[in-house]
GROMACS .gro file of C-alpha atoms in nm:
model
  187
    1MET     CA    1   1.526   0.786  -3.387
    2THR     CA    2   1.380   0.888  -3.047
    3LEU     CA    3   1.182   1.106  -2.873
    4ASN     CA    4   1.138   1.187  -2.514
    5LEU     CA    5   0.859   1.356  -2.432
    6LEU     CA    6   0.962   1.427  -2.063
    7ASN     CA    7   1.209   1.690  -2.170
    8THR     CA    8   0.966   1.840  -2.417
    9ASP     CA    9   0.854   2.206  -2.365
   10LYS     CA   10   0.510   2.200  -2.211
   11SER     CA   11   0.433   2.478  -2.497
   12ASN     CA   12   0.559   2.265  -2.751
   13LEU     CA   13   0.306   1.948  -2.692
   14ASN     CA   14  -0.086   1.947  -2.793
   15VAL     CA   15  -0.204   1.641  -2.858
   16ASP     CA   16  -0.534   1.739  -2.982
   17THR     CA   17  -0.402   1.856  -3.303
   18ASP     CA   18  -0.181   1.692  -3.544
   19MET     CA   19   0.175   1.768  -3.388
   20PRO     CA   20   0.455   1.776  -3.594
   21LEU     CA   21   0.752   1.574  -3.352
   22LEU     CA   22   1.146   1.652  -3.494
   23PHE     CA   23   1.356   1.327  -3.394
   24GLU     CA   24   1.760   1.326  -3.421
   25GLY     CA   25   1.845   1.278  -3.820
   26GLY     CA   26   1.545   1.524  -3.907
   27LEU     CA   27   1.269   1.318  -3.984
   28THR     CA   28   0.920   1.442  -3.863
   29GLU     CA   29   0.601   1.312  -3.807
   30SER     CA   30   0.269   1.395  -3.647
   31LEU     CA   31   0.095   1.233  -3.338
   32ARG     CA   32  -0.264   1.166  -3.447
   33PRO     CA   33  -0.517   1.292  -3.160
   34GLN     CA   34  -0.583   1.067  -2.913
   35PHE     CA   35  -0.376   0.776  -3.094
   36TRP     CA   36  -0.371   0.540  -2.799
   37SER     CA   37  -0.682   0.489  -2.754
   38ARG     CA   38  -0.818   0.481  -3.149
   39TYR     CA   39  -0.582   0.286  -3.322
   40THR     CA   40  -0.408  -0.030  -3.235
   41LEU     CA   41  -0.031  -0.060  -3.116
   42ALA     CA   42   0.010  -0.210  -3.500
   43GLU     CA   43  -0.097   0.112  -3.635
   44LEU     CA   44   0.070   0.379  -3.459
   45ASN     CA   45   0.349   0.558  -3.658
   46PRO     CA   46   0.716   0.608  -3.503
   47SER     CA   47   0.663   0.914  -3.346
   48GLU     CA   48   0.351   0.783  -3.159
   49TRP     CA   49   0.513   0.452  -3.077
   50GLU     CA   50   0.799   0.700  -2.880
   51ALA     CA   51   0.569   0.881  -2.769
   52LEU     CA   52   0.423   0.617  -2.505
   53CYS     CA   53   0.731   0.572  -2.337
   54ASP     CA   54   0.713   0.719  -2.018
   55GLY     CA   55   1.076   0.784  -1.971
   56CYS     CA   56   1.045   0.618  -1.627
   57GLY     CA   57   1.388   0.394  -1.714
   58SER     CA   58   1.280   0.095  -1.529
   59CYS     CA   59   1.330  -0.100  -1.898
   60CYS     CA   60   1.696  -0.054  -1.895
   61LEU     CA   61   1.722  -0.204  -1.514
   62ILE     CA   62   1.905  -0.549  -1.489
   63LYS     CA   63   1.650  -0.767  -1.380
   64TYR     CA   64   1.603  -1.166  -1.316
   65ILE     CA   65   1.366  -1.337  -1.577
   66ASP     CA   66   1.274  -1.679  -1.540
   67GLU     CA   67   1.133  -1.863  -1.845
   68ASP     CA   68   0.994  -2.209  -1.866
   69GLU     CA   69   1.130  -2.436  -2.119
   70GLN     CA   70   0.859  -2.289  -2.411
   71GLY     CA   71   1.030  -1.942  -2.300
   72ASN     CA   72   0.737  -1.829  -2.169
   73VAL     CA   73   0.800  -1.568  -1.833
   74ASP     CA   74   0.571  -1.568  -1.545
   75GLU     CA   75   0.557  -1.139  -1.404
   76ASP     CA   76   0.556  -1.261  -1.081
   77LEU     CA   77   0.919  -1.411  -1.045
   78VAL     CA   78   1.065  -1.128  -1.235
   79GLU     CA   79   1.286  -0.968  -1.002
   80TYR     CA   80   1.427  -0.617  -1.055
   81THR     CA   81   1.711  -0.448  -0.934
   82ASP     CA   82   1.807  -0.110  -0.889
   83VAL     CA   83   2.148  -0.178  -1.113
   84THR     CA   84   2.109  -0.037  -1.465
   85CYS     CA   85   2.263  -0.041  -1.812
   86GLN     CA   86   2.573   0.181  -1.834
   87LEU     CA   87   2.411   0.415  -2.060
   88MET     CA   88   2.186   0.496  -1.769
   89ASP     CA   89   2.216   0.841  -1.685
   90CYS     CA   90   2.135   0.751  -1.277
   91ALA     CA   91   2.081   1.112  -1.189
   92THR     CA   92   1.804   1.233  -1.483
   93GLY     CA   93   1.668   0.848  -1.542
   94TYR     CA   94   1.771   0.904  -1.921
   95CYS     CA   95   1.987   0.664  -2.149
   96ARG     CA   96   2.288   0.903  -2.237
   97HIS     CA   97   2.274   0.781  -2.586
   98TYR     CA   98   1.930   0.653  -2.687
   99ALA     CA   99   1.928   0.711  -3.089
  100THR     CA  100   2.278   0.518  -3.123
  101ARG     CA  101   2.250   0.289  -2.865
  102GLN     CA  102   2.287  -0.073  -2.989
  103GLU     CA  103   2.615   0.051  -3.124
  104HIS     CA  104   2.705   0.096  -2.770
  105VAL     CA  105   2.542  -0.177  -2.618
  106PRO     CA  106   2.503  -0.421  -2.854
  107ASP     CA  107   2.241  -0.694  -2.658
  108CYS     CA  108   1.988  -0.385  -2.599
  109ILE     CA  109   1.659  -0.478  -2.615
  110GLN     CA  110   1.457  -0.254  -2.845
  111LEU     CA  111   1.110  -0.293  -2.788
  112THR     CA  112   0.878  -0.335  -3.082
  113ILE     CA  113   0.509  -0.450  -3.192
  114ASP     CA  114   0.690  -0.781  -3.247
  115ASN     CA  115   0.861  -0.800  -2.942
  116LEU     CA  116   0.610  -0.688  -2.696
  117PRO     CA  117   0.428  -1.005  -2.663
  118ASN     CA  118   0.759  -1.169  -2.522
  119MET     CA  119   0.866  -0.870  -2.300
  120MET     CA  120   0.586  -0.906  -2.000
  121TRP     CA  121   0.804  -0.842  -1.764
  122LEU     CA  122   0.825  -0.476  -1.871
  123PRO     CA  123   0.646  -0.271  -1.530
  124SER     CA  124   0.309  -0.253  -1.462
  125HIS     CA  125   0.268   0.081  -1.549
  126CYS     CA  126   0.476   0.089  -1.893
  127ALA     CA  127   0.244   0.220  -2.170
  128TYR     CA  128   0.337  -0.036  -2.390
  129LYS     CA  129   0.213  -0.320  -2.170
  130ARG     CA  130  -0.072  -0.171  -2.099
  131LEU     CA  131  -0.257  -0.127  -2.434
  132TYR     CA  132  -0.151  -0.428  -2.542
  133LYS     CA  133  -0.354  -0.600  -2.260
  134GLY     CA  134  -0.612  -0.380  -2.325
  135GLN     CA  135  -0.566  -0.112  -2.007
  136SER     CA  136  -0.567   0.257  -1.986
  137LEU     CA  137  -0.258   0.451  -1.988
  138PRO     CA  138  -0.146   0.547  -1.611
  139ASN     CA  139  -0.347   0.890  -1.516
  140TRP     CA  140   0.004   1.071  -1.472
  141HIS     CA  141   0.098   1.008  -1.819
  142LEU     CA  142   0.218   1.315  -2.017
  143LEU     CA  143   0.003   1.225  -2.300
  144LEU     CA  144  -0.303   1.287  -2.077
  145THR     CA  145  -0.182   1.568  -1.851
  146GLN     CA  146  -0.023   1.742  -2.133
  147ASP     CA  147   0.210   1.884  -1.848
  148THR     CA  148   0.549   1.772  -1.805
  149VAL     CA  149   0.577   1.920  -1.477
  150ALA     CA  150   0.279   1.744  -1.297
  151THR     CA  151   0.359   1.419  -1.504
  152GLN     CA  152   0.729   1.369  -1.285
  153GLN     CA  153   0.514   1.488  -0.989
  154GLN     CA  154   0.239   1.247  -0.993
  155MET     CA  155   0.520   0.969  -1.099
  156ARG     CA  156   0.724   1.051  -0.840
  157ALA     CA  157   0.468   0.986  -0.608
  158ALA     CA  158   0.335   0.700  -0.773
  159ASN     CA  159   0.702   0.546  -0.688
  160VAL     CA  160   0.768   0.534  -1.094
  161GLY     CA  161   1.138   0.562  -1.222
  162VAL     CA  162   1.475   0.525  -1.159
  163ALA     CA  163   1.584   0.893  -1.166
  164GLY     CA  164   1.801   0.925  -0.839
  165ARG     CA  165   1.768   0.566  -0.701
  166CYS     CA  166   1.945   0.364  -0.967
  167VAL     CA  167   2.337   0.255  -0.968
  168THR     CA  168   2.516   0.200  -1.277
  169GLU     CA  169   2.672  -0.125  -1.375
  170ILE     CA  170   2.998  -0.057  -1.447
  171GLY     CA  171   3.257  -0.219  -1.241
  172MET     CA  172   2.969  -0.449  -1.077
  173ASP     CA  173   3.023  -0.807  -1.026
  174ASP     CA  174   2.752  -1.057  -1.017
  175GLU     CA  175   2.718  -1.122  -0.656
  176GLU     CA  176   2.689  -0.793  -0.563
  177MET     CA  177   2.450  -0.734  -0.855
  178GLU     CA  178   2.255  -0.999  -0.666
  179THR     CA  179   2.205  -0.861  -0.341
  180ARG     CA  180   2.044  -0.497  -0.544
  181VAL     CA  181   1.700  -0.623  -0.609
  182VAL     CA  182   1.415  -0.369  -0.519
  183ASN     CA  183   1.081  -0.408  -0.474
  184TRP     CA  184   0.971  -0.047  -0.605
  185VAL     CA  185   0.917  -0.242  -0.982
  186THR     CA  186   0.646  -0.457  -1.036
  187PRO     CA  187   0.644  -0.602  -1.383
   0.00000   0.00000   0.00000
């Protein structure tokens, strides 16, 4: 099941009314008005959960995460590379097989309400992480702007997103990957 709002035509997006969304496979659900501020993450329907994703692709970058003995992660010690999963289209910043990604990459992590608390390595602009921490959506988020072009422009201005600045993991060895740490993603 997938929804990529950054590929949704602006005229089709109206979060002030219940909006039916068509997913792969024919499932439709509605976005409730301002659901992100009125409901807890656990109360969101699948359409709303997917709509929180800004499509930046940062979660698909290879990263170095140090855990302590209890499995806790210090966000300040997470290092992102510009190397991305083999399924990422580095030109567009979108997964080529989002709906079936785990068939192609079995260890691809699917973000859920249950595993979110253990994923604080997500970028600081991530809507899931921000809402979990009691913060608001970034002002450029599509759910706020309701304008795909404005959102994409504002994301670029905020230095958010992998489109045009990532490389695939295909054919890259671990030594080379270690040299590709970047500072444009902040956990």
